[in-house]
Amino acid sequence: MGSTCVVGLQWGDEAKGKIVDLLCDRYDVVVRYQGGANAGHTVVHEGVTYKLSLVPTGILRPGIACVIGNGVVIHPPALLKELATLQAQGVVANDRLFISDRAHVILPYHLAEERLTEESSDSADHIGTTRRGIGPCYRDKVGRVHGVRVADLYHPAVFRERLARIVDYKNRLLSAMLPNFSPFDAGAVAEEYLQYAETLRPFVTDTSAWLHRAHSEGRRLLFEGAQGSLLDIDHGSYPYVTSSNSSAAGIAAGSGMPTRAIDRWIGVVKAYTTRVGGGPFPTELDNELGERIRRVGREYGTVTGRPRRCGWFDAVAVRHAARVSGSTELAVMLLDVIAGIDELKVAVAYERGGRRVDELPAALPDLEQCQPVYETLPGWPEPIDGIRRWEDLPGPARDYVEFLGKQLGAPVRIVSVGPDRSQTILVP
Ligand code: IMP
């Protein structure tokens, strides 16, 4: 068996963490390749709830190595806090966490820059981000002049001097644009970050070289996507996306491993749709049923606590995502949440101006005008969270899952009926 990727096919929060945790035993290394502390994975393991953000889910299993790849943006205080919380829960990262020396670093001014757009008086400019400085850090990465990588922190003299110039620029910009802005003290920021760098030093390495070595020694790699493919900067519902390639398209760039190493491409979907933050959502249920799904599915953001917008499954958007992410098999999560709903709808196409639309439109105004074309499937009244075998699921539940697989052109291999590891059904 070779390597695998687990990627969300919707707007994030597809419960990928559970799938990664479930599969971990069969892999030697879990790799994060994009995003940062905007991600939130909740994993329930033997009754204990672990919240993971930057650290790969594999950390919960002793003996599994975890890689934070070059495509991730790292906010050192967030990472250190997460490691300390994990340690307090008995999870020790020593010797098995590897952080890329090429990953970019989130600095305090990135958080201030994000406030600039997200709190601007013109709400049309709001993306509804997680406010973790993700977008501004990636912007500096691509802009090059102000980007700071982990490796830079180990050259204190050069770093202090460069940061002084960057902070001077940012202070001038921010004081012109942000009311009540107190300028950053470049010296203090430099010393703070040099301190973080010392604490993180044992973990920092060339993770691309490390991964190639591990792979050539026969170690099996599991690539863990954060957010979902519809939030991908290139392939998602731009501009209401995150700033990285959160589909499987980001794996090679964000880890330094060519994707020919991967032979199992798992796409994870919820049995319905959710999204946090702004942006189009053709199948949104802004009504009592949407409320019900939110309540039963506990659909509140792991990172920000915001209520998630809920709606029917959108096969048009997910087909696009499954294609981009190369999904060869699917995991359908949270099927238990839609038990007890009389009739279930799935958008199989859109309609715009009397015309059928089969592909996700690129332009926002076009997508906003799309009305879903639904197929209605019968629901099932009984709860299914106690069911463990495919053949014991009610007929309509199996039909619903199979319908999703047909719509997406890939077989469903895993069905999840609750947060616990045991609440998982393997589809024969
Ligand atoms: P950012 O990644 O903080 O810049 O936020 C951009 C968009 O992605 C916003 O709509 C966020 O709500 C969304 N987003 C970012 N991370 C996650 C996640 O892990 N789950 C779901 N949505 C996310």
CSV table of C-alpha atoms and ligand atoms in Angstrom, one decimal:
chain,number,residue,atom,x,y,z
A,1,MET,CA,0.0,0.0,0.0
A,2,GLY,CA,1.3,3.5,-0.9
A,3,SER,CA,0.3,6.9,0.2
A,4,THR,CA,-3.1,8.5,0.6
A,5,CYS,CA,-4.7,11.9,0.7
A,6,VAL,CA,-7.8,12.9,2.6
A,7,VAL,CA,-9.4,16.1,1.3
A,8,GLY,CA,-12.7,17.9,1.9
A,9,LEU,CA,-14.9,18.4,-1.1
A,10,GLN,CA,-17.1,21.2,0.3
A,11,TRP,CA,-16.5,24.4,2.2
A,12,GLY,CA,-14.6,22.8,5.0
A,13,ASP,CA,-15.7,21.1,8.2
A,14,GLU,CA,-16.5,17.8,6.5
A,15,ALA,CA,-15.1,15.9,9.5
A,16,LYS,CA,-11.9,15.0,7.7
A,17,GLY,CA,-10.2,14.8,11.1
A,18,LYS,CA,-12.2,11.7,12.0
A,19,ILE,CA,-11.2,10.0,8.7
A,20,VAL,CA,-7.6,10.8,9.2
A,21,ASP,CA,-7.7,9.6,12.7
A,22,LEU,CA,-9.4,6.4,11.6
A,23,LEU,CA,-6.9,5.6,8.9
A,24,CYS,CA,-3.8,6.7,10.9
A,25,ASP,CA,-2.9,3.3,12.1
A,26,ARG,CA,-2.1,2.2,8.6
A,27,TYR,CA,0.3,5.1,7.9
A,28,ASP,CA,3.7,6.2,9.2
A,29,VAL,CA,3.5,9.9,8.5
A,30,VAL,CA,0.7,12.5,8.4
A,31,VAL,CA,1.4,15.6,6.4
A,32,ARG,CA,-0.3,19.0,6.5
A,33,TYR,CA,0.4,20.9,3.3
A,34,GLN,CA,-1.6,24.2,3.4
A,35,GLY,CA,-3.6,26.6,5.6
A,36,GLY,CA,-2.8,27.3,9.2
A,37,ALA,CA,-4.5,27.9,12.4
A,38,ASN,CA,-7.7,28.7,10.5
A,39,ALA,CA,-8.3,25.0,10.4
A,40,GLY,CA,-10.0,23.3,13.2
A,41,HIS,CA,-10.2,19.5,13.6
A,42,THR,CA,-12.1,17.9,16.4
A,43,VAL,CA,-11.3,14.3,17.1
A,44,VAL,CA,-13.0,12.3,19.8
A,45,HIS,CA,-10.8,9.5,20.9
A,46,GLU,CA,-11.8,7.1,23.7
A,47,GLY,CA,-14.2,9.7,25.1
A,48,VAL,CA,-11.6,12.5,25.1
A,49,THR,CA,-12.1,15.5,22.7
A,50,TYR,CA,-8.9,16.8,21.1
A,51,LYS,CA,-8.9,20.1,19.2
A,52,LEU,CA,-6.3,20.3,16.5
A,53,SER,CA,-5.5,23.3,14.4
A,54,LEU,CA,-2.0,23.5,13.0
A,55,VAL,CA,-0.7,20.1,14.2
A,56,PRO,CA,-1.6,17.1,12.0
A,57,THR,CA,-4.1,14.7,13.4
A,58,GLY,CA,-1.6,11.9,13.5
A,59,ILE,CA,-0.1,13.4,16.6
A,60,LEU,CA,-2.8,11.6,18.6
A,61,ARG,CA,-1.2,8.2,17.8
A,62,PRO,CA,2.2,7.5,19.4
A,63,GLY,CA,4.7,6.5,16.8
A,64,ILE,CA,3.3,8.4,13.9
A,65,ALA,CA,5.4,11.2,12.5
A,66,CYS,CA,3.7,14.5,11.7
A,67,VAL,CA,4.9,17.0,9.1
A,68,ILE,CA,3.9,20.7,8.8
A,69,GLY,CA,4.8,21.3,5.2
A,70,ASN,CA,6.2,24.4,3.5
A,71,GLY,CA,2.7,25.3,2.2
A,72,VAL,CA,1.4,25.9,5.7
A,73,VAL,CA,1.5,29.4,7.3
A,74,ILE,CA,2.6,29.2,10.9
A,75,HIS,CA,1.7,31.5,13.8
A,76,PRO,CA,4.3,30.4,16.3
A,77,PRO,CA,2.3,31.5,19.5
A,78,ALA,CA,-0.7,29.5,18.2
A,79,LEU,CA,1.4,26.5,17.5
A,80,LEU,CA,3.2,26.6,20.8
A,81,LYS,CA,-0.1,27.0,22.6
A,82,GLU,CA,-1.6,24.0,20.7
A,83,LEU,CA,1.5,21.9,21.6
A,84,ALA,CA,1.2,22.8,25.2
A,85,THR,CA,-2.5,21.9,25.3
A,86,LEU,CA,-1.8,18.6,23.7
A,87,GLN,CA,1.0,17.9,26.1
A,88,ALA,CA,-1.4,18.6,29.0
A,89,GLN,CA,-3.7,16.0,27.5
A,90,GLY,CA,-0.8,13.5,27.5
A,91,VAL,CA,0.1,13.9,23.8
A,92,VAL,CA,3.8,14.4,23.3
A,93,ALA,CA,5.2,15.7,20.0
A,94,ASN,CA,8.9,15.3,20.8
A,95,ASP,CA,11.0,13.6,18.0
A,96,ARG,CA,8.0,13.1,15.7
A,97,LEU,CA,6.9,16.6,14.7
A,98,PHE,CA,8.7,18.1,11.7
A,99,ILE,CA,8.2,21.7,10.7
A,100,SER,CA,9.3,23.0,7.3
A,101,ASP,CA,12.0,25.5,7.3
A,102,ARG,CA,10.3,27.0,4.2
A,103,ALA,CA,6.9,27.5,5.8
A,104,HIS,CA,5.9,31.2,6.0
A,105,VAL,CA,5.4,32.9,9.4
A,106,ILE,CA,2.4,34.9,10.5
A,107,LEU,CA,3.5,38.0,12.3
A,108,PRO,CA,1.4,40.4,14.5
A,109,TYR,CA,0.9,42.9,11.7
A,110,HIS,CA,-0.8,40.2,9.6
A,111,LEU,CA,-3.6,40.1,12.2
A,112,ALA,CA,-3.9,43.9,12.1
A,113,GLU,CA,-4.0,43.9,8.3
A,114,GLU,CA,-6.8,41.4,8.3
A,115,ARG,CA,-8.8,43.7,10.6
A,116,LEU,CA,-8.3,46.4,8.0
A,117,THR,CA,-10.4,44.5,5.4
A,118,GLU,CA,-12.6,42.4,7.6
A,119,GLU,CA,-13.7,45.4,9.8
A,120,SER,CA,-13.9,47.9,7.0
A,121,SER,CA,-17.1,49.9,6.9
A,122,ASP,CA,-17.9,48.5,3.5
A,123,SER,CA,-19.3,45.1,4.2
A,124,ALA,CA,-18.9,44.1,0.5
A,125,ASP,CA,-15.2,43.8,1.3
A,126,HIS,CA,-15.7,41.2,4.0
A,127,ILE,CA,-14.8,37.6,3.3
A,128,GLY,CA,-15.8,36.5,6.7
A,129,THR,CA,-12.4,35.0,7.5
A,130,THR,CA,-11.3,33.3,10.6
A,131,ARG,CA,-9.1,36.3,11.4
A,132,ARG,CA,-6.0,34.2,12.0
A,133,GLY,CA,-3.8,36.4,9.6
A,134,ILE,CA,-3.9,33.7,7.0
A,135,GLY,CA,-4.7,35.9,3.9
A,136,PRO,CA,-2.2,38.7,4.7
A,137,CYS,CA,0.6,36.1,5.4
A,138,TYR,CA,0.0,34.4,2.0
A,139,ARG,CA,-0.2,37.8,0.4
A,140,ASP,CA,3.3,38.6,1.7
A,141,LYS,CA,4.5,35.2,0.6
A,142,VAL,CA,3.4,35.8,-3.0
A,143,GLY,CA,4.5,39.4,-2.9
A,144,ARG,CA,8.0,38.3,-1.8
A,145,VAL,CA,9.3,41.6,-0.5
A,146,HIS,CA,7.8,41.1,3.0
A,147,GLY,CA,7.6,37.4,3.3
A,148,VAL,CA,9.3,35.8,6.4
A,149,ARG,CA,10.0,32.0,6.4
A,150,VAL,CA,10.8,29.8,9.3
A,151,ALA,CA,14.4,29.5,8.1
A,152,ASP,CA,14.8,33.3,8.3
A,153,LEU,CA,14.3,33.2,12.1
A,154,TYR,CA,17.7,31.4,12.5
A,155,HIS,CA,19.7,34.3,11.2
A,156,PRO,CA,19.0,36.8,13.9
A,157,ALA,CA,21.0,39.8,12.7
A,158,VAL,CA,19.6,39.6,9.2
A,159,PHE,CA,16.1,39.0,10.6
A,160,ARG,CA,16.2,42.0,13.0
A,161,GLU,CA,17.3,44.3,10.2
A,162,ARG,CA,14.8,43.1,7.7
A,163,LEU,CA,11.9,43.1,10.2
A,164,ALA,CA,12.7,46.7,11.1
A,165,ARG,CA,12.2,47.6,7.4
A,166,ILE,CA,9.0,45.6,7.1
A,167,VAL,CA,7.5,46.8,10.3
A,168,ASP,CA,8.2,50.4,9.4
A,169,TYR,CA,6.3,49.9,6.1
A,170,LYS,CA,3.4,48.1,7.8
A,171,ASN,CA,3.2,50.8,10.6
A,172,ARG,CA,2.9,53.5,8.1
A,173,LEU,CA,0.3,51.7,6.1
A,174,LEU,CA,-1.7,50.6,9.1
A,175,SER,CA,-1.7,54.0,10.9
A,176,ALA,CA,-3.0,55.6,7.8
A,177,MET,CA,-5.8,53.1,7.5
A,178,LEU,CA,-6.8,51.8,10.9
A,179,PRO,CA,-8.3,54.1,13.5
A,180,ASN,CA,-6.6,53.9,17.0
A,181,PHE,CA,-3.7,51.9,15.6
A,182,SER,CA,-0.7,51.6,18.0
A,183,PRO,CA,2.4,51.0,15.9
A,184,PHE,CA,4.4,47.8,16.3
A,185,ASP,CA,7.8,47.9,17.9
A,186,ALA,CA,10.0,46.0,15.5
A,187,GLY,CA,12.7,45.3,18.1
A,188,ALA,CA,10.2,43.7,20.5
A,189,VAL,CA,8.5,41.7,17.7
A,190,ALA,CA,11.9,40.4,16.5
A,191,GLU,CA,13.0,39.3,20.1
A,192,GLU,CA,9.6,37.6,20.6
A,193,TYR,CA,9.9,35.7,17.4
A,194,LEU,CA,13.5,34.8,17.9
A,195,GLN,CA,12.5,33.3,21.2
A,196,TYR,CA,9.7,31.2,19.5
A,197,ALA,CA,12.3,30.1,17.0
A,198,GLU,CA,14.5,28.7,19.8
A,199,THR,CA,11.6,26.8,21.3
A,200,LEU,CA,10.7,25.4,17.9
A,201,ARG,CA,14.3,24.7,16.8
A,202,PRO,CA,14.2,20.9,17.5
A,203,PHE,CA,11.3,20.5,15.1
A,204,VAL,CA,12.5,22.5,12.2
A,205,THR,CA,13.9,20.8,9.1
A,206,ASP,CA,13.8,20.5,5.3
A,207,THR,CA,10.5,18.5,5.3
A,208,SER,CA,10.5,18.0,1.6
A,209,ALA,CA,13.9,16.2,1.8
A,210,TRP,CA,12.7,14.4,4.9
A,211,LEU,CA,9.5,13.2,3.2
A,212,HIS,CA,11.3,12.0,0.1
A,213,ARG,CA,13.7,10.0,2.3
A,214,ALA,CA,10.7,8.5,4.3
A,215,HIS,CA,8.9,7.6,1.1
A,216,SER,CA,11.9,5.9,-0.4
A,217,GLU,CA,12.3,3.9,2.8
A,218,GLY,CA,8.8,2.6,2.2
A,219,ARG,CA,7.1,4.7,4.9
A,220,ARG,CA,3.4,5.4,4.1
A,221,LEU,CA,2.3,9.0,3.9
A,222,LEU,CA,-1.1,10.4,4.6
A,223,PHE,CA,-1.8,13.9,3.3
A,224,GLU,CA,-4.3,15.8,5.4
A,225,GLY,CA,-6.2,18.6,3.7
A,226,ALA,CA,-7.4,21.5,5.7
A,227,GLN,CA,-10.5,23.6,4.8
A,228,GLY,CA,-12.3,22.1,1.7
A,229,SER,CA,-11.8,22.1,-2.0
A,230,LEU,CA,-14.5,24.7,-2.6
A,231,LEU,CA,-12.4,27.1,-0.5
A,232,ASP,CA,-9.4,26.6,-2.8
A,233,ILE,CA,-7.9,29.9,-3.9
A,234,ASP,CA,-7.8,28.7,-7.6
A,235,HIS,CA,-10.7,26.3,-7.8
A,236,GLY,CA,-13.1,27.4,-5.1
A,237,SER,CA,-15.9,30.1,-5.0
A,238,TYR,CA,-13.5,33.0,-5.4
A,239,PRO,CA,-13.1,35.5,-3.7
A,240,TYR,CA,-15.0,33.8,-0.9
A,241,VAL,CA,-12.2,31.2,-0.4
A,242,THR,CA,-9.1,30.8,1.7
A,243,SER,CA,-5.7,31.9,0.5
A,244,SER,CA,-4.2,28.5,-0.2
A,245,ASN,CA,-4.8,25.5,-2.5
A,246,SER,CA,-7.0,23.6,-0.1
A,247,SER,CA,-8.0,21.0,-2.7
A,248,ALA,CA,-5.7,18.1,-3.5
A,249,ALA,CA,-4.1,20.5,-6.0
A,250,GLY,CA,-2.0,21.9,-3.2
A,251,ILE,CA,-0.3,18.7,-2.1
A,252,ALA,CA,2.7,18.8,-4.4
A,253,ALA,CA,3.4,22.5,-3.9
A,254,GLY,CA,2.8,22.5,-0.2
A,255,SER,CA,4.8,19.4,0.7
A,256,GLY,CA,7.4,19.1,-1.9
A,257,MET,CA,6.3,15.5,-2.7
A,258,PRO,CA,5.2,14.8,-6.2
A,259,THR,CA,1.6,13.4,-6.2
A,260,ARG,CA,2.6,10.2,-8.0
A,261,ALA,CA,3.5,9.0,-4.5
A,262,ILE,CA,-0.3,8.9,-3.8
A,263,ASP,CA,-2.5,6.0,-4.9
A,264,ARG,CA,-5.6,6.5,-2.8
A,265,TRP,CA,-7.5,9.8,-3.1
A,266,ILE,CA,-10.3,10.1,-0.6
A,267,GLY,CA,-12.8,12.9,-0.9
A,268,VAL,CA,-14.8,13.7,2.3
A,269,VAL,CA,-18.3,15.1,2.2
A,270,LYS,CA,-21.0,15.8,4.6
A,271,ALA,CA,-24.4,14.3,3.8
A,272,TYR,CA,-25.6,17.9,3.5
A,273,THR,CA,-23.7,21.2,3.1
A,274,THR,CA,-22.4,23.8,5.5
A,275,ARG,CA,-20.3,26.9,5.1
A,276,VAL,CA,-19.0,29.6,7.4
A,277,GLY,CA,-18.3,33.1,6.4
A,278,GLY,CA,-19.6,34.9,3.3
A,279,GLY,CA,-20.1,33.7,-0.3
A,280,PRO,CA,-22.6,32.1,-2.5
A,281,PHE,CA,-24.4,29.0,-1.3
A,282,PRO,CA,-27.1,27.9,-3.8
A,283,THR,CA,-28.6,25.2,-1.7
A,284,GLU,CA,-28.7,27.2,1.6
A,285,LEU,CA,-31.7,26.5,3.8
A,286,ASP,CA,-32.4,29.8,5.5
A,287,ASN,CA,-35.3,28.4,7.4
A,288,GLU,CA,-36.4,26.0,10.1
A,289,LEU,CA,-34.9,23.0,8.4
A,290,GLY,CA,-31.6,24.7,8.2
A,291,GLU,CA,-31.9,25.5,11.9
A,292,ARG,CA,-32.7,21.9,12.6
A,293,ILE,CA,-29.6,20.7,10.8
A,294,ARG,CA,-27.5,23.2,12.6
A,295,ARG,CA,-28.8,22.1,16.0
A,296,VAL,CA,-28.6,18.4,15.4
A,297,GLY,CA,-25.3,18.5,13.6
A,298,ARG,CA,-23.9,21.1,16.2
A,299,GLU,CA,-22.8,23.2,13.3
A,300,TYR,CA,-20.8,25.9,14.9
A,301,GLY,CA,-17.3,26.8,13.8
A,302,THR,CA,-14.5,25.0,15.7
A,303,VAL,CA,-12.1,28.0,15.4
A,304,THR,CA,-14.5,31.0,15.7
A,305,GLY,CA,-17.7,29.5,17.2
A,306,ARG,CA,-19.7,31.1,14.4
A,307,PRO,CA,-23.0,29.4,13.5
A,308,ARG,CA,-22.5,27.6,10.2
A,309,ARG,CA,-24.9,28.2,7.3
A,310,CYS,CA,-26.6,24.9,6.4
A,311,GLY,CA,-28.3,23.5,3.3
A,312,TRP,CA,-29.0,20.6,1.0
A,313,PHE,CA,-26.2,18.6,-0.6
A,314,ASP,CA,-24.9,20.4,-3.7
A,315,ALA,CA,-23.8,17.8,-6.3
A,316,VAL,CA,-22.9,20.4,-8.9
A,317,ALA,CA,-20.3,22.1,-6.6
A,318,VAL,CA,-19.0,18.8,-5.2
A,319,ARG,CA,-18.6,17.2,-8.6
A,320,HIS,CA,-16.4,20.1,-9.5
A,321,ALA,CA,-14.5,19.7,-6.3
A,322,ALA,CA,-14.1,15.9,-6.7
A,323,ARG,CA,-12.8,16.3,-10.2
A,324,VAL,CA,-10.2,18.9,-9.1
A,325,SER,CA,-9.2,16.8,-6.1
A,326,GLY,CA,-9.0,13.6,-8.1
A,327,SER,CA,-11.2,11.7,-5.7
A,328,THR,CA,-11.2,8.0,-6.4
A,329,GLU,CA,-13.4,7.2,-3.4
A,330,LEU,CA,-15.7,9.0,-1.0
A,331,ALA,CA,-16.4,9.2,2.7
A,332,VAL,CA,-19.9,10.5,3.6
A,333,MET,CA,-20.0,12.0,7.0
A,334,LEU,CA,-22.7,13.0,9.5
A,335,LEU,CA,-25.4,10.9,7.8
A,336,ASP,CA,-27.0,10.5,11.2
A,337,VAL,CA,-27.8,14.3,11.3
A,338,ILE,CA,-30.4,14.0,8.5
A,339,ALA,CA,-32.3,11.1,9.9
A,340,GLY,CA,-35.9,12.0,10.7
A,341,ILE,CA,-36.3,14.4,7.7
A,342,ASP,CA,-39.2,13.2,5.6
A,343,GLU,CA,-37.8,14.2,2.2
A,344,LEU,CA,-34.2,14.9,1.3
A,345,LYS,CA,-33.1,17.1,-1.6
A,346,VAL,CA,-29.9,17.0,-3.6
A,347,ALA,CA,-29.0,19.7,-6.2
A,348,VAL,CA,-28.1,17.8,-9.4
A,349,ALA,CA,-27.8,20.9,-11.6
A,350,TYR,CA,-28.5,24.6,-11.5
A,351,GLU,CA,-30.9,26.7,-13.6
A,352,ARG,CA,-30.1,30.2,-14.6
A,353,GLY,CA,-32.3,32.4,-16.9
A,354,GLY,CA,-34.3,29.3,-17.9
A,355,ARG,CA,-31.1,27.4,-18.9
A,356,ARG,CA,-29.7,24.3,-17.2
A,357,VAL,CA,-26.2,24.7,-15.8
A,358,ASP,CA,-24.1,21.7,-15.0
A,359,GLU,CA,-20.8,23.3,-14.1
A,360,LEU,CA,-20.0,25.6,-11.2
A,361,PRO,CA,-19.9,29.1,-12.8
A,362,ALA,CA,-16.7,31.1,-12.3
A,363,ALA,CA,-18.2,34.6,-11.9
A,364,LEU,CA,-19.9,35.4,-8.6
A,365,PRO,CA,-22.9,37.2,-10.2
A,366,ASP,CA,-23.6,34.1,-12.4
A,367,LEU,CA,-23.4,31.8,-9.4
A,368,GLU,CA,-25.6,34.1,-7.4
A,369,GLN,CA,-28.3,33.8,-10.0
A,370,CYS,CA,-28.2,30.0,-10.1
A,371,GLN,CA,-31.2,28.2,-8.7
A,372,PRO,CA,-30.7,24.6,-7.7
A,373,VAL,CA,-32.5,21.9,-9.7
A,374,TYR,CA,-33.3,19.3,-7.0
A,375,GLU,CA,-34.0,15.6,-7.0
A,376,THR,CA,-36.0,14.5,-4.0
A,377,LEU,CA,-35.3,11.3,-2.2
A,378,PRO,CA,-37.2,9.7,0.6
A,379,GLY,CA,-35.8,10.1,4.1
A,380,TRP,CA,-35.9,7.6,7.0
A,381,PRO,CA,-37.5,8.2,10.4
A,382,GLU,CA,-35.3,6.2,12.7
A,383,PRO,CA,-32.0,7.3,14.2
A,384,ILE,CA,-29.0,5.5,12.8
A,385,ASP,CA,-26.2,6.5,15.1
A,386,GLY,CA,-26.1,3.0,16.7
A,387,ILE,CA,-25.8,1.2,13.4
A,388,ARG,CA,-22.4,-0.3,12.5
A,389,ARG,CA,-23.1,-2.4,9.4
A,390,TRP,CA,-24.0,-1.2,5.9
A,391,GLU,CA,-26.8,-3.8,5.5
A,392,ASP,CA,-28.4,-2.6,8.8
A,393,LEU,CA,-28.9,0.9,7.5
A,394,PRO,CA,-32.5,1.7,6.5
A,395,GLY,CA,-33.0,1.2,2.7
A,396,PRO,CA,-33.6,5.0,2.0
A,397,ALA,CA,-30.3,5.8,3.8
A,398,ARG,CA,-28.4,3.4,1.7
A,399,ASP,CA,-30.2,4.7,-1.4
A,400,TYR,CA,-29.2,8.3,-0.5
A,401,VAL,CA,-25.6,7.4,0.0
A,402,GLU,CA,-25.5,5.5,-3.3
A,403,PHE,CA,-27.2,8.4,-5.1
A,404,LEU,CA,-24.4,10.7,-3.9
A,405,GLY,CA,-21.8,8.3,-5.2
A,406,LYS,CA,-23.4,8.1,-8.6
A,407,GLN,CA,-23.8,11.9,-8.8
A,408,LEU,CA,-20.1,12.3,-8.0
A,409,GLY,CA,-18.8,9.5,-10.1
A,410,ALA,CA,-16.8,7.7,-7.3
A,411,PRO,CA,-17.8,5.0,-4.9
A,412,VAL,CA,-18.6,5.7,-1.3
A,413,ARG,CA,-16.4,3.5,0.9
A,414,ILE,CA,-17.0,5.0,4.3
A,415,VAL,CA,-20.2,6.3,6.0
A,416,SER,CA,-20.0,8.0,9.4
A,417,VAL,CA,-23.0,8.1,11.7
A,418,GLY,CA,-21.5,9.9,14.7
A,419,PRO,CA,-18.3,11.5,16.0
A,420,ASP,CA,-16.8,8.5,17.7
A,421,ARG,CA,-14.4,6.2,15.8
A,422,SER,CA,-16.8,3.3,16.4
A,423,GLN,CA,-19.6,5.1,14.6
A,424,THR,CA,-18.2,4.3,11.2
A,425,ILE,CA,-19.6,2.0,8.6
A,426,LEU,CA,-17.4,0.5,5.9
A,427,VAL,CA,-19.4,0.1,2.6
A,428,PRO,CA,-18.8,-3.4,1.1
B,1,IMP,P1,-9.4,32.4,6.1
B,1,IMP,O1,-8.9,31.1,5.8
B,1,IMP,O2,-9.4,32.7,7.6
B,1,IMP,O3,-8.8,33.5,5.3
B,1,IMP,O4,-11.0,32.5,5.8
B,1,IMP,C1,-11.5,32.5,4.4
B,1,IMP,C2,-12.7,31.7,4.3
B,1,IMP,O5,-12.5,30.3,4.6
B,1,IMP,C3,-13.8,32.1,5.3
B,1,IMP,O6,-15.1,31.9,4.7
B,1,IMP,C4,-13.6,31.1,6.4
B,1,IMP,O7,-14.8,30.9,7.2
B,1,IMP,C5,-13.3,29.8,5.6
B,1,IMP,N1,-12.5,28.9,6.4
B,1,IMP,C6,-11.2,29.0,6.7
B,1,IMP,N2,-10.8,27.9,7.4
B,1,IMP,C7,-11.9,27.1,7.5
B,1,IMP,C8,-12.1,25.8,8.1
B,1,IMP,O8,-11.2,25.1,8.6
B,1,IMP,N3,-13.4,25.3,8.0
B,1,IMP,C9,-14.4,26.0,7.3
B,1,IMP,N4,-14.2,27.2,6.8
B,1,IMP,C10,-13.0,27.7,6.9
